[in-house]
Amino acid sequence: MKKDCIELQGIKIDVYSLNTVIVGSGAAGLNAADRLYTFGQKDIALVTEGLNMGTSRNTGSDKQTYYKLTLAGETKDSVMDMAKTLYDGGSMDGDIALVEAALSPQAFYRLVDIGVPFPHNRYGEYVGYKTDHDPRQRATSAGPLTSKYMTEKLQEQVMQKGITIFDGYQVIGILTDRDKDRDSDSVKAIGLIALNLNGLEDPDRRYVLFNCTNIVYATGGPAGIYATSVYPESQTGASGIAFEAGVKGKNLTESQYGIASVKFRWNLSGTFQQVLPRYISTNRDGSDEREFLEEYFDSPGRMLDAIFLKGYQWPFDPRKVMNYGSSLIDILVYHESVVKGRRVFLDYTKNPAWGSQDGKLDFSLLGKESYEYLKNSNALFGTPIERLAHMNQPAINLYKDHGIDLYKEYLEIAVCAQHNNGGLCGNIWWESNIKHFFPVGEVNGSHGVYRPGGSALNSGQVGSIRAAQFIAARYKDEPLSLYEFLKAARDKIEEKLDLGRKFLTYLGSKSNIIQIRKEIGERMTKMGAHIRSLDSAQSGAEQARKTLAALPDMSTLSSVQDLPYAYQNWDLLVAQYVYFCAIADYIQKGGGSRGSYLIHNSTGQIPVEGLGDNFRFVLDSGVLGNVIQEVAYVGGQCIFEWRHARPIPDEEHWFENTWNAFMRDEII
C-alpha cells in the first residue's frame, strides 16, 4: 500500500493506493479479507465505519441458523439437492445456487476450524435441524449469537495476519473509469472516496481517497430506508452509492419482514412465540389495554395455534394468512400499530385470557402440533414466562442484559424489516456488472423469493471466498498511477466534495438531519414494506425523488459532525427511490402477493372480517416465479430488464477432465 497526498478545491486529501479494498466489517467482509490474504493477495485493506457496527455483529434470533449441506446421519443429501432447494425458492439463478451448495461445507468447516462453537456429537457429526423452506435437516446453530461469534472469530484471523483496517471511515462514493462513449460492460471500479470520521473538524483530514484495483463491497442490507426495522441501529447500508456508480440491482422487491421487539431490536421467533404469550395493544399513552387477536379469530384454539406457529413461521408470508394462518398475526399487529396508531406488546407474565380459566391456560384447546411440542418439552404448565424460563432461559437473560425484565414488563413489538433477499447483481464469482466490483454478503442479491432460514450466512461466506479466489487469481494488477486515477475519477470526486460543501453551507443552531432520516424511514415502512400497492409505491418513489433533488438545500447541520448523516441521507434516498420503482415495476408486470409482502388487489380477498379493503390481496400466480428483475439507475431514472433465471448447470463430473482443466488453470 502506498500513501500520497493531493490538493483539490483548496483542501489536502490523502490517497491510498493498493490492490483491493474491502468495505465493511461484518462476517462477509472479514472473511473476504482473511481469504484474500490466505490466497496470496496481501496488498489489501479493510475500510469500515466501525468494527463493532453492522448486522452480523449485532443481530440474532431465538436460535440463529446457519444453513449448509447435511453433515450427519443417514439422511440422503447432495450438492445438487441443496442447489435445487435454493433454486426452487423462485427467481434465483441456478449457477449461483450450485456454487452456494458446493462451497457450503468448505465455508462451514472453516468457521469451525477458527473456533465458532457449532455443536457436534461425540463422533464428530454436525447434527442439523429443519428450518423454514428446508426439506432436509441442513440447519445448525451456535445459539442466538451465531453471526456475532462468526465476526469475532474472523476478526481474530484478520488481526493475526496484520491486515490494515481503516476504522472510522465512511464510504460516500464509488469511483469508476466510466466513459460516456463506452458501453457499461467496459466500465470498471477504480477506487473510493470516504469521510474520515476521526478527522471531520479538519478540512485537510476530512476526506480520503482509495485508489485500488478491486473493491469487495460488504456493506449489508439497506436498513436505513426503513423506520420500523429489526436491523441494528448501527446498520444503515450503502446501496444507493452503488446504484449511483452504475451497479445494477437484482430482485430488489424481495425482502423479509417479521415480528420483532423495538426497544431492543430482536427477532421474536422460536420459543418467544411457542410459549404462547399474550398479544395486547394500548393507546399511545398506555391506556385502554386489550387483547386484540381474539377480535378476529373464530376460536381460542386457532388463535393459540397461530401464535405457536409464529415460532416456526416467523417471516410474514401471504400464503399463511387465510384460514387463520400464522401470518394473519403480522397483519393484525400492523393493523393495530400503523392503521389504528396504537402500541402493541407481548406479555409473558399472564396467559392469554381467551383460552384460560382463572389465569390457567387450557392446553387441550391446542392443535396436535402445538400440544405435542409443549408436551415433549415438559412445558404444559404455568405462565408464558415460566414456560420460557423452562425452555429457553438464555432468551430471558438476553433481554435482561439489555434492560428489559420480561418478568415485570411488556415487550413492545412491530412488524419489522429484517433482510433483503435482493440486492446488487453478481455473477458466480460475485463480480457485478461493473468490473472489479464484488458485492458480498446481504448487499448481494443472490437470493430469490423464498430462501431457507440461515442460507444468508452461508451465502455471505461462500460469496466472499469466491470473490477472493477470483481477485487473487485474475485481478493481481497494480492500481492505476496517481495521474491516471485522478484523470478518470476527478469529476466524481469533485461532485462529492461539492455535495459536502453544500451540506456545510447551512449550519444552524438546530439540525434537521435526523428528522429527514426519520421521514425517509417512515415513508418506506408505510408504503414499501410488507403491505404494498401500486399507488403507494409510485407515490413513495416520487416523494423520494423530490426529497433527493432538494436535499442539499433543505438540510441544516448543527456542526460538521452531522456531515456523515447528511451523506447517508443522500445514499438512502437514492436507494429508496430505486426500491420503490422496483416495487411499482413488479406490480405493473402483474406480480402478486408472494415472498414476505402483500400487494393490494381490489378484486382479492380480505384476510378476515374486521379489516379494511386495503388488505384485499391475491396470491401471486407464479408467472414471474422463474424470472429475475434487474434495474439500472441512469440519469436519475430507473431502467428495468426482466430475464429468466439461469438454470442449474448440468455438466459432466468425469474426474480426469476436471483434473486436467484445474491443472491448466481453466476453472477460474
XYZ file of C-alpha atoms in Angstrom:
668
model
C 0.000 0.000 0.000
C 1.307 3.424 -0.976
C 0.260 6.754 0.512
C 0.212 10.086 -1.359
C -1.356 13.461 -0.715
C -3.050 15.670 -3.293
C -4.787 19.037 -3.218
C -8.262 19.544 -4.681
C -10.526 22.573 -4.281
C -8.112 24.065 -1.794
C -8.020 21.088 0.591
C -5.492 18.311 1.103
C -6.628 14.722 0.618
C -4.683 11.570 1.447
C -4.676 8.925 -1.279
C -4.002 5.264 -0.502
C -3.113 3.043 -3.478
C -3.407 -0.733 -3.181
C -4.770 -3.822 -4.896
C -8.023 -4.413 -3.005
C -10.219 -2.522 -0.544
C -12.857 -4.446 1.405
C -15.707 -2.175 2.525
C -17.489 -3.413 5.643
C -16.535 -5.374 8.746
C -19.316 -7.935 9.032
C -18.876 -11.668 8.580
C -18.650 -11.433 4.776
C -16.191 -8.536 4.703
C -13.894 -10.011 7.340
C -13.910 -13.371 5.573
C -13.048 -11.714 2.259
C -10.017 -10.040 3.851
C -8.915 -13.251 5.565
C -9.305 -15.361 2.419
C -7.574 -12.818 0.158
C -4.535 -12.839 2.419
C -4.502 -16.646 2.562
C -4.807 -16.906 -1.237
C -1.727 -14.702 -1.587
C -3.079 -11.196 -2.182
C -1.714 -9.234 0.776
C -1.875 -5.703 -0.647
C -5.299 -5.161 0.893
C -7.096 -3.080 3.498
C -10.468 -3.155 5.195
C -12.490 0.078 5.438
C -15.308 0.341 7.973
C -17.415 2.963 9.705
C -16.883 0.970 12.884
C -15.605 -2.534 13.601
C -18.390 -3.145 16.097
C -21.175 -1.867 13.853
C -23.299 -3.746 11.328
C -25.804 -6.556 11.266
C -23.515 -9.564 11.668
C -22.076 -8.211 14.891
C -25.303 -7.012 16.461
C -28.155 -9.273 15.466
C -29.556 -12.713 16.172
C -32.698 -14.625 16.991
C -34.018 -17.344 19.255
C -31.623 -19.803 17.585
C -29.761 -18.047 14.783
C -29.402 -20.518 11.942
C -26.520 -21.347 9.611
C -27.601 -23.356 6.549
C -25.308 -25.866 4.873
C -25.140 -29.330 3.312
C -26.198 -32.206 5.578
C -23.142 -33.371 7.534
C -24.596 -36.038 9.845
C -26.694 -39.187 9.939
C -28.144 -41.258 7.136
C -30.332 -38.586 5.556
C -29.586 -38.515 1.851
C -28.305 -35.200 0.529
C -26.072 -33.909 -2.242
C -24.717 -30.680 -3.647
C -27.316 -30.866 -6.411
C -30.154 -31.494 -3.940
C -29.207 -28.428 -1.924
C -28.820 -26.354 -5.082
C -32.338 -27.380 -6.142
C -33.724 -26.324 -2.769
C -32.189 -22.877 -3.169
C -33.208 -22.606 -6.827
C -36.775 -23.748 -6.181
C -37.307 -20.749 -3.909
C -38.017 -18.824 -7.106
C -36.194 -16.128 -9.094
C -32.756 -17.462 -8.139
C -30.023 -18.182 -10.657
C -29.213 -21.884 -10.725
C -25.464 -21.473 -11.204
C -25.242 -19.330 -8.065
C -27.387 -21.859 -6.178
C -24.941 -24.589 -7.209
C -21.939 -22.582 -6.008
C -23.585 -21.809 -2.655
C -24.351 -25.504 -2.162
C -20.956 -26.769 -3.327
C -18.915 -24.437 -1.126
C -21.151 -24.683 1.952
C -19.085 -27.443 3.641
C -15.820 -25.591 2.973
C -17.192 -22.337 4.383
C -18.762 -24.065 7.370
C -15.709 -26.099 8.352
C -13.527 -23.009 8.045
C -15.701 -21.364 10.712
C -15.472 -24.498 12.846
C -11.684 -24.501 12.490
C -11.327 -20.922 13.710
C -13.490 -21.551 16.764
C -17.142 -20.805 16.038
C -18.876 -23.191 18.502
C -21.209 -25.128 16.233
C -22.349 -28.248 18.134
C -21.382 -31.771 17.114
C -21.855 -35.207 18.658
C -19.190 -37.490 20.077
C -18.490 -38.910 16.619
C -17.870 -35.512 15.064
C -21.185 -35.284 13.204
C -22.633 -31.790 12.924
C -26.235 -32.780 13.540
C -28.809 -30.498 11.982
C -32.439 -29.498 12.262
C -35.085 -28.432 9.791
C -35.552 -24.711 9.177
C -38.097 -22.823 7.038
C -38.181 -23.775 3.326
C -35.829 -26.682 4.106
C -36.765 -30.237 3.011
C -33.818 -31.783 4.878
C -32.213 -31.041 8.230
C -29.401 -28.853 6.971
C -29.637 -26.139 9.601
C -27.264 -25.705 12.508
C -26.728 -23.015 15.110
C -24.227 -21.775 17.644
C -27.094 -20.210 19.598
C -28.770 -16.809 19.387
C -25.464 -15.058 18.577
C -24.186 -17.217 15.708
C -23.235 -14.332 13.406
C -21.641 -12.423 16.293
C -19.381 -15.377 17.021
C -18.527 -15.519 13.318
C -17.428 -11.892 13.169
C -15.422 -12.178 16.376
C -13.500 -15.250 15.197
C -12.985 -13.860 11.694
C -11.748 -10.573 13.131
C -9.183 -12.507 15.152
C -7.897 -14.000 11.896
C -7.671 -10.591 10.256
C -5.848 -9.136 13.252
C -3.405 -12.046 13.423
C -2.489 -11.505 9.777
C -1.844 -7.812 10.354
C -4.287 -6.698 7.657
C -4.666 -2.913 7.670
C -8.008 -1.683 8.981
C -9.259 1.857 8.396
C -11.672 2.105 11.327
C -13.982 5.116 11.319
C -14.137 5.737 7.558
C -17.475 6.146 5.775
C -17.502 5.497 2.031
C -19.503 8.200 0.252
C -18.729 7.455 -3.382
C -17.587 4.672 -5.698
C -15.175 5.807 -8.397
C -15.156 4.307 -11.899
C -13.410 4.941 -15.184
C -16.771 5.496 -16.850
C -16.510 6.972 -20.331
C -19.727 8.377 -21.743
C -18.842 6.968 -25.166
C -18.321 3.408 -23.938
C -20.871 0.775 -23.028
C -21.379 -0.256 -19.405
C -19.624 -3.593 -19.883
C -16.309 -1.767 -20.228
C -16.746 0.236 -17.040
C -14.655 -0.793 -14.053
C -14.338 0.313 -10.451
C -11.070 2.097 -9.667
C -11.498 3.473 -6.173
C -13.469 5.083 -3.385
C -13.932 8.417 -1.676
C -14.584 8.289 2.055
C -15.154 10.550 5.020
C -12.607 10.235 7.799
C -14.927 10.208 10.823
C -11.885 10.679 13.051
C -10.929 13.996 11.429
C -14.119 15.772 10.383
C -13.184 19.078 12.041
C -10.063 19.472 9.898
C -10.812 20.112 6.197
C -7.396 18.673 5.298
C -8.211 15.360 7.025
C -11.927 15.187 6.286
C -11.784 13.249 3.013
C -9.716 10.223 1.983
C -9.296 8.566 -1.414
C -8.588 4.912 -2.105
C -7.046 4.113 -5.478
C -7.485 0.372 -5.910
C -7.708 -2.364 -8.496
C -10.617 -4.116 -6.782
C -13.435 -3.353 -4.371
C -15.121 -6.033 -2.261
C -18.347 -4.409 -1.129
C -19.716 -5.901 2.105
C -21.947 -3.085 3.347
C -25.019 -5.165 4.278
C -28.677 -4.529 3.547
C -30.237 -1.060 3.121
C -31.570 -0.995 6.676
C -31.715 2.785 6.898
C -34.532 3.106 4.372
C -36.958 1.685 6.973
C -38.166 3.223 10.233
C -39.611 0.006 11.645
C -36.685 -2.360 11.498
C -35.049 -5.203 13.394
C -31.702 -4.361 11.817
C -29.364 -2.973 14.492
C -29.385 0.831 14.629
C -25.721 0.807 13.639
C -26.616 -0.786 10.271
C -27.505 1.730 7.553
C -26.394 0.218 4.269
C -24.738 1.864 1.277
C -26.626 0.536 -1.734
C -27.530 3.984 -3.044
C -23.987 4.997 -3.957
C -23.550 1.628 -5.681
C -26.624 2.303 -7.844
C -25.232 5.786 -8.467
C -21.981 4.235 -9.743
C -23.880 2.043 -12.208
C -24.088 -1.245 -10.310
C -27.331 -2.996 -11.215
C -29.919 -4.086 -8.687
C -31.465 -7.558 -8.682
C -34.721 -8.795 -7.131
C -34.987 -5.607 -5.046
C -38.653 -6.349 -4.383
C -37.801 -9.385 -2.242
C -37.313 -8.517 1.435
C -38.295 -10.335 4.618
C -40.415 -8.872 7.414
C -41.482 -10.269 10.748
C -42.481 -9.544 14.329
C -39.671 -8.155 16.456
C -39.127 -6.108 19.585
C -38.419 -2.414 19.033
C -36.856 -1.140 22.279
C -34.145 -3.739 21.884
C -34.203 -4.908 18.273
C -34.513 -8.680 18.138
C -36.434 -11.268 16.100
C -39.244 -12.839 18.126
C -39.203 -16.319 16.628
C -38.868 -19.787 18.137
C -39.703 -20.166 21.816
C -40.578 -16.475 22.106
C -43.815 -17.465 20.329
C -44.091 -21.138 21.249
C -44.598 -20.325 24.938
C -47.874 -18.587 23.901
C -47.568 -15.001 25.190
C -50.456 -12.521 25.258
C -50.748 -10.057 22.352
C -52.063 -6.743 23.684
C -52.437 -3.208 22.367
C -52.860 0.148 24.078
C -53.330 3.775 23.221
C -50.116 5.739 22.751
C -50.199 6.739 26.428
C -50.578 3.133 27.597
C -54.294 3.325 28.385
C -57.097 1.109 27.047
C -55.169 -2.171 27.251
C -56.805 -5.071 25.453
C -56.013 -8.418 23.889
C -56.861 -7.743 20.257
C -56.284 -11.086 18.497
C -59.458 -12.595 19.898
C -61.479 -9.999 17.984
C -60.513 -11.667 14.693
C -60.088 -15.421 15.323
C -63.066 -17.783 15.393
C -61.844 -19.871 18.344
C -59.230 -19.684 21.099
C -57.597 -22.873 19.833
C -56.948 -21.422 16.382
C -55.580 -18.227 17.916
C -53.193 -20.136 20.179
C -52.037 -22.370 17.333
C -51.322 -19.327 15.146
C -49.250 -17.780 17.934
C -47.349 -21.025 18.406
C -46.653 -21.385 14.675
C -45.146 -17.901 14.545
C -42.147 -19.595 16.145
C -41.653 -21.861 13.123
C -43.084 -19.485 10.542
C -41.530 -16.227 11.653
C -41.251 -14.261 8.387
C -44.514 -12.785 7.150
C -45.808 -14.937 4.284
C -49.042 -14.130 2.396
C -49.538 -17.867 1.788
C -50.042 -18.268 5.552
C -52.680 -15.555 6.005
C -56.008 -17.106 5.065
C -57.858 -19.625 7.254
C -56.410 -18.081 10.394
C -52.816 -18.864 9.447
C -49.844 -17.656 11.458
C -49.142 -14.664 9.204
C -52.576 -13.265 9.978
C -50.959 -12.185 13.254
C -48.488 -9.958 11.377
C -51.362 -8.243 9.596
C -53.267 -7.725 12.849
C -50.163 -6.278 14.543
C -49.706 -3.926 11.575
C -53.404 -3.014 11.672
C -53.201 -2.095 15.349
C -49.919 -0.186 15.152
C -49.941 1.502 11.739
C -53.619 1.792 10.801
C -55.022 2.422 14.288
C -51.925 4.131 15.657
C -51.832 2.039 18.834
C -48.860 0.410 20.564
C -48.568 -3.383 20.511
C -46.864 -5.592 23.104
C -46.179 -9.191 24.045
C -46.908 -10.028 27.667
C -45.162 -13.050 29.167
C -46.497 -12.557 32.703
C -50.037 -13.833 32.035
C -51.697 -16.413 29.833
C -53.985 -15.266 27.001
C -57.409 -14.633 28.568
C -59.222 -16.321 25.685
C -58.423 -19.955 26.324
C -57.736 -19.593 30.048
C -59.801 -20.018 33.184
C -58.743 -18.352 36.410
C -55.467 -17.482 34.691
C -54.660 -21.101 33.806
C -54.315 -21.955 30.119
C -56.422 -24.855 28.824
C -53.799 -26.734 26.809
C -56.429 -29.130 25.467
C -57.511 -26.334 23.108
C -54.237 -26.612 21.202
C -53.851 -28.469 17.936
C -51.785 -31.638 17.754
C -48.508 -29.993 16.666
C -48.579 -27.269 19.313
C -49.697 -29.608 22.093
C -47.147 -32.324 21.380
C -44.287 -29.843 21.132
C -45.064 -28.353 24.521
C -45.735 -31.799 25.977
C -42.402 -33.153 24.716
C -40.745 -30.056 26.155
C -42.408 -30.722 29.537
C -43.937 -27.258 29.264
C -47.677 -27.867 29.761
C -47.776 -25.649 32.826
C -47.663 -22.140 34.212
C -47.427 -18.742 32.579
C -45.568 -17.830 29.389
C -42.563 -16.534 31.351
C -42.412 -19.741 33.384
C -42.538 -21.803 30.207
C -39.856 -19.601 28.616
C -37.599 -19.987 31.663
C -38.017 -23.761 31.433
C -37.439 -23.987 27.682
C -35.014 -21.148 26.950
C -33.614 -19.246 29.930
C -30.976 -17.500 27.731
C -33.836 -15.742 25.930
C -34.855 -14.106 29.207
C -31.230 -13.301 30.046
C -30.749 -11.660 26.651
C -33.463 -9.098 27.318
C -32.358 -8.669 30.929
C -28.892 -7.774 29.640
C -30.498 -5.027 27.563
C -32.532 -3.549 30.406
C -35.803 -5.393 29.798
C -37.179 -7.656 32.527
C -39.748 -9.968 30.938
C -40.947 -10.961 34.429
C -42.124 -7.402 35.031
C -42.700 -5.517 31.783
C -44.404 -5.847 28.443
C -42.279 -6.214 25.301
C -43.192 -3.656 22.640
C -43.274 -5.101 19.126
C -43.864 -4.270 15.476
C -43.671 -5.965 12.089
C -40.122 -5.070 11.100
C -37.870 -5.193 8.060
C -35.307 -7.934 8.647
C -33.444 -8.965 5.496
C -33.193 -8.098 1.813
C -33.178 -11.213 -0.365
C -32.444 -8.969 -3.336
C -29.572 -6.544 -3.693
C -26.758 -5.822 -6.129
C -26.058 -8.042 -9.129
C -23.197 -10.509 -9.139
C -22.073 -13.471 -11.221
C -20.798 -16.856 -9.965
C -17.636 -15.120 -8.732
C -19.750 -12.391 -7.107
C -18.448 -9.777 -9.566
C -21.044 -7.181 -10.555
C -21.758 -5.696 -13.966
C -19.119 -3.101 -13.028
C -15.817 -4.914 -13.410
C -13.578 -5.268 -10.347
C -16.540 -4.540 -8.034
C -17.651 -7.510 -5.897
C -20.775 -7.200 -3.697
C -20.704 -9.881 -0.973
C -22.999 -10.654 1.955
C -26.505 -9.260 2.203
C -25.792 -6.423 -0.216
C -25.501 -9.073 -2.956
C -28.896 -10.063 -4.376
C -28.127 -13.764 -4.781
C -31.279 -14.971 -3.014
C -34.601 -15.492 -4.699
C -38.116 -15.115 -3.327
C -38.074 -17.815 -0.655
C -34.853 -18.965 0.965
C -34.135 -21.458 3.733
C -33.526 -19.831 7.086
C -29.809 -19.320 7.638
C -28.851 -19.509 3.963
C -27.820 -15.850 4.075
C -24.950 -16.622 6.457
C -23.741 -19.371 4.137
C -24.095 -17.124 1.095
C -22.004 -14.391 2.708
C -19.177 -16.802 3.464
C -19.318 -18.512 0.063
C -19.512 -15.226 -1.834
C -16.546 -13.721 -0.038
C -14.499 -16.883 -0.712
C -15.363 -16.740 -4.414
C -14.553 -13.034 -4.741
C -11.218 -13.588 -3.001
C -10.391 -16.556 -5.256
C -11.092 -14.581 -8.416
C -9.194 -11.483 -7.326
C -6.163 -13.465 -6.171
C -6.073 -15.422 -9.444
C -7.105 -12.879 -12.087
C -7.002 -9.319 -10.770
C -3.456 -9.028 -9.419
C -2.661 -5.785 -11.262
C -1.313 -2.743 -9.507
C -3.779 0.138 -9.174
C -3.683 2.992 -11.643
C -0.947 5.568 -11.383
C -1.976 8.573 -9.330
C -2.182 10.654 -12.521
C -4.400 8.141 -14.314
C -6.580 7.675 -11.234
C -7.239 11.388 -10.829
C -7.795 11.848 -14.547
C -10.520 9.164 -14.544
C -12.122 9.949 -11.189
C -11.693 13.697 -10.760
C -15.221 14.674 -11.831
C -16.854 12.233 -9.400
C -14.508 13.217 -6.582
C -15.307 16.895 -7.067
C -19.028 16.103 -7.282
C -18.869 14.505 -3.817
C -16.774 17.381 -2.454
C -19.294 19.870 -3.852
C -22.127 17.971 -2.174
C -20.324 18.169 1.157
C -19.718 21.888 0.685
C -23.419 22.439 0.014
C -24.350 20.494 3.137
C -21.990 22.643 5.215
C -23.399 25.871 3.772
C -26.431 25.620 6.030
C -25.037 25.461 9.544
C -27.556 26.388 12.222
C -28.136 26.021 15.913
C -30.520 23.136 15.280
C -30.023 20.229 12.875
C -32.821 18.669 10.817
C -30.694 15.787 9.510
C -32.153 13.184 11.876
C -35.689 14.404 11.147
C -35.069 13.914 7.421
C -33.763 10.424 8.169
C -36.916 9.696 10.184
C -39.141 10.823 7.307
C -37.212 8.623 4.855
C -37.750 5.573 7.067
C -41.392 6.261 7.815
C -42.143 6.574 4.110
C -40.698 3.138 3.339
C -42.307 1.464 6.347
C -45.705 2.853 5.387
C -45.544 2.493 1.591
C -42.985 -0.163 0.714
C -42.697 -2.764 3.471
C -44.857 -5.896 3.812
C -48.119 -4.095 2.892
C -47.866 -2.622 -0.624
C -49.856 -1.178 -3.500
C -49.057 0.321 -6.892
C -50.287 3.755 -5.825
C -48.175 3.786 -2.664
C -45.053 2.573 -4.496
C -45.385 5.230 -7.182
C -46.107 7.917 -4.610
C -43.162 6.798 -2.485
C -40.823 6.901 -5.469
C -41.926 10.412 -6.391
C -41.543 11.664 -2.825
C -38.062 10.127 -2.576
C -37.034 11.676 -5.904
C -38.208 15.145 -4.896
C -36.539 14.934 -1.492
C -33.266 13.820 -3.110
C -33.305 16.754 -5.528
C -33.924 19.209 -2.698
C -31.701 17.552 -0.089
C -28.642 19.850 -0.257
C -30.819 22.944 0.130
C -33.224 21.562 2.730
C -30.555 20.097 5.039
C -29.466 22.108 8.074
C -26.450 20.880 10.023
C -25.674 21.985 13.568
C -21.976 21.193 13.038
C -19.611 19.288 10.782
C -20.340 16.232 12.946
C -23.700 15.989 11.119
C -21.982 15.672 7.737
C -21.783 11.835 7.757
C -25.537 11.613 8.365
C -26.226 14.076 5.554
C -24.232 11.917 3.131
C -26.108 8.859 4.429
C -29.424 10.569 3.717
C -28.280 11.069 0.126
C -27.398 7.385 -0.185
C -30.676 6.268 1.415
C -32.808 8.449 -0.851
C -31.159 7.063 -3.985
C -31.687 3.523 -2.676
C -35.263 4.219 -1.605
C -36.147 5.689 -4.986
C -34.754 2.626 -6.790
C -36.510 0.206 -4.418
C -39.880 1.950 -4.770
C -39.517 1.961 -8.559
C -38.704 -1.755 -8.476
C -41.856 -2.494 -6.448
C -44.010 -0.450 -8.826
C -42.490 -2.150 -11.874
C -43.134 -5.603 -10.374
C -46.802 -4.792 -9.729
C -47.228 -3.309 -13.202
C -45.846 -6.553 -14.669
C -48.684 -8.424 -12.955
C -46.816 -9.569 -9.870
C -48.981 -10.595 -6.931
C -48.515 -11.197 -3.220
C -45.595 -13.532 -2.567
C -42.436 -13.868 -0.515
C -42.909 -11.649 2.511
C -45.282 -8.963 1.258
C -48.967 -8.456 0.498
C -49.994 -6.366 -2.521
C -53.376 -4.683 -2.517
C -55.728 -6.018 -5.168
C -59.284 -4.659 -5.231
C -60.587 -7.971 -6.598
C -58.949 -10.061 -3.899
C -59.971 -11.486 -0.553
C -59.869 -9.798 2.826
C -57.890 -11.983 5.262
C -60.552 -11.826 7.952
C -63.669 -9.828 8.787
C -62.933 -6.546 10.504
C -60.084 -5.469 8.220
C -60.439 -2.789 5.562
C -60.391 -3.129 1.779
C -56.732 -2.061 1.693
C -55.873 -5.601 2.858
C -57.559 -7.302 -0.096
C -54.998 -9.412 -1.936
C -54.464 -12.188 -4.474
C -51.611 -14.668 -4.185
C -49.065 -14.460 -6.972
C -49.888 -16.784 -9.870
C -46.276 -17.855 -10.344
C -45.973 -16.178 -13.747
C -42.908 -14.294 -12.513
C -41.652 -17.174 -10.381
C -38.701 -18.051 -12.595
C -37.744 -14.622 -13.879
C -35.486 -12.001 -12.373
C -35.939 -8.252 -12.323
C -32.787 -6.195 -12.824
C -32.588 -2.425 -12.607
C -30.054 0.208 -13.587
C -30.150 3.728 -12.131
C -29.204 6.003 -15.031
C -29.501 9.777 -15.085
C -31.815 9.776 -12.097
C -34.186 7.271 -13.705
C -34.647 3.509 -13.364
C -34.306 1.216 -16.380
C -35.659 -2.311 -15.903
C -34.867 -5.598 -17.585
C -36.536 -8.944 -16.919
C -34.759 -12.188 -17.706
C -35.236 -15.874 -16.992
C -33.283 -17.243 -14.065
C -30.300 -19.225 -15.266
C -30.839 -22.987 -14.777
C -28.690 -25.163 -12.538
C -25.703 -26.232 -14.652
C -25.740 -29.865 -15.716
C -22.131 -30.619 -16.566
C -20.119 -33.811 -16.629
C -18.305 -34.926 -13.486
C -15.584 -37.084 -15.054
C -12.643 -36.704 -12.690
C -9.802 -36.760 -15.238
C -11.388 -33.978 -17.297
C -11.974 -31.817 -14.243
C -8.453 -32.511 -13.008
C -6.917 -31.501 -16.333
C -8.976 -28.317 -16.521
C -7.955 -27.493 -12.965
C -4.265 -28.136 -13.699
C -4.464 -25.903 -16.791
C -5.889 -23.101 -14.603
C -9.137 -23.036 -16.572
C -11.512 -23.165 -13.598
C -11.346 -19.528 -12.529
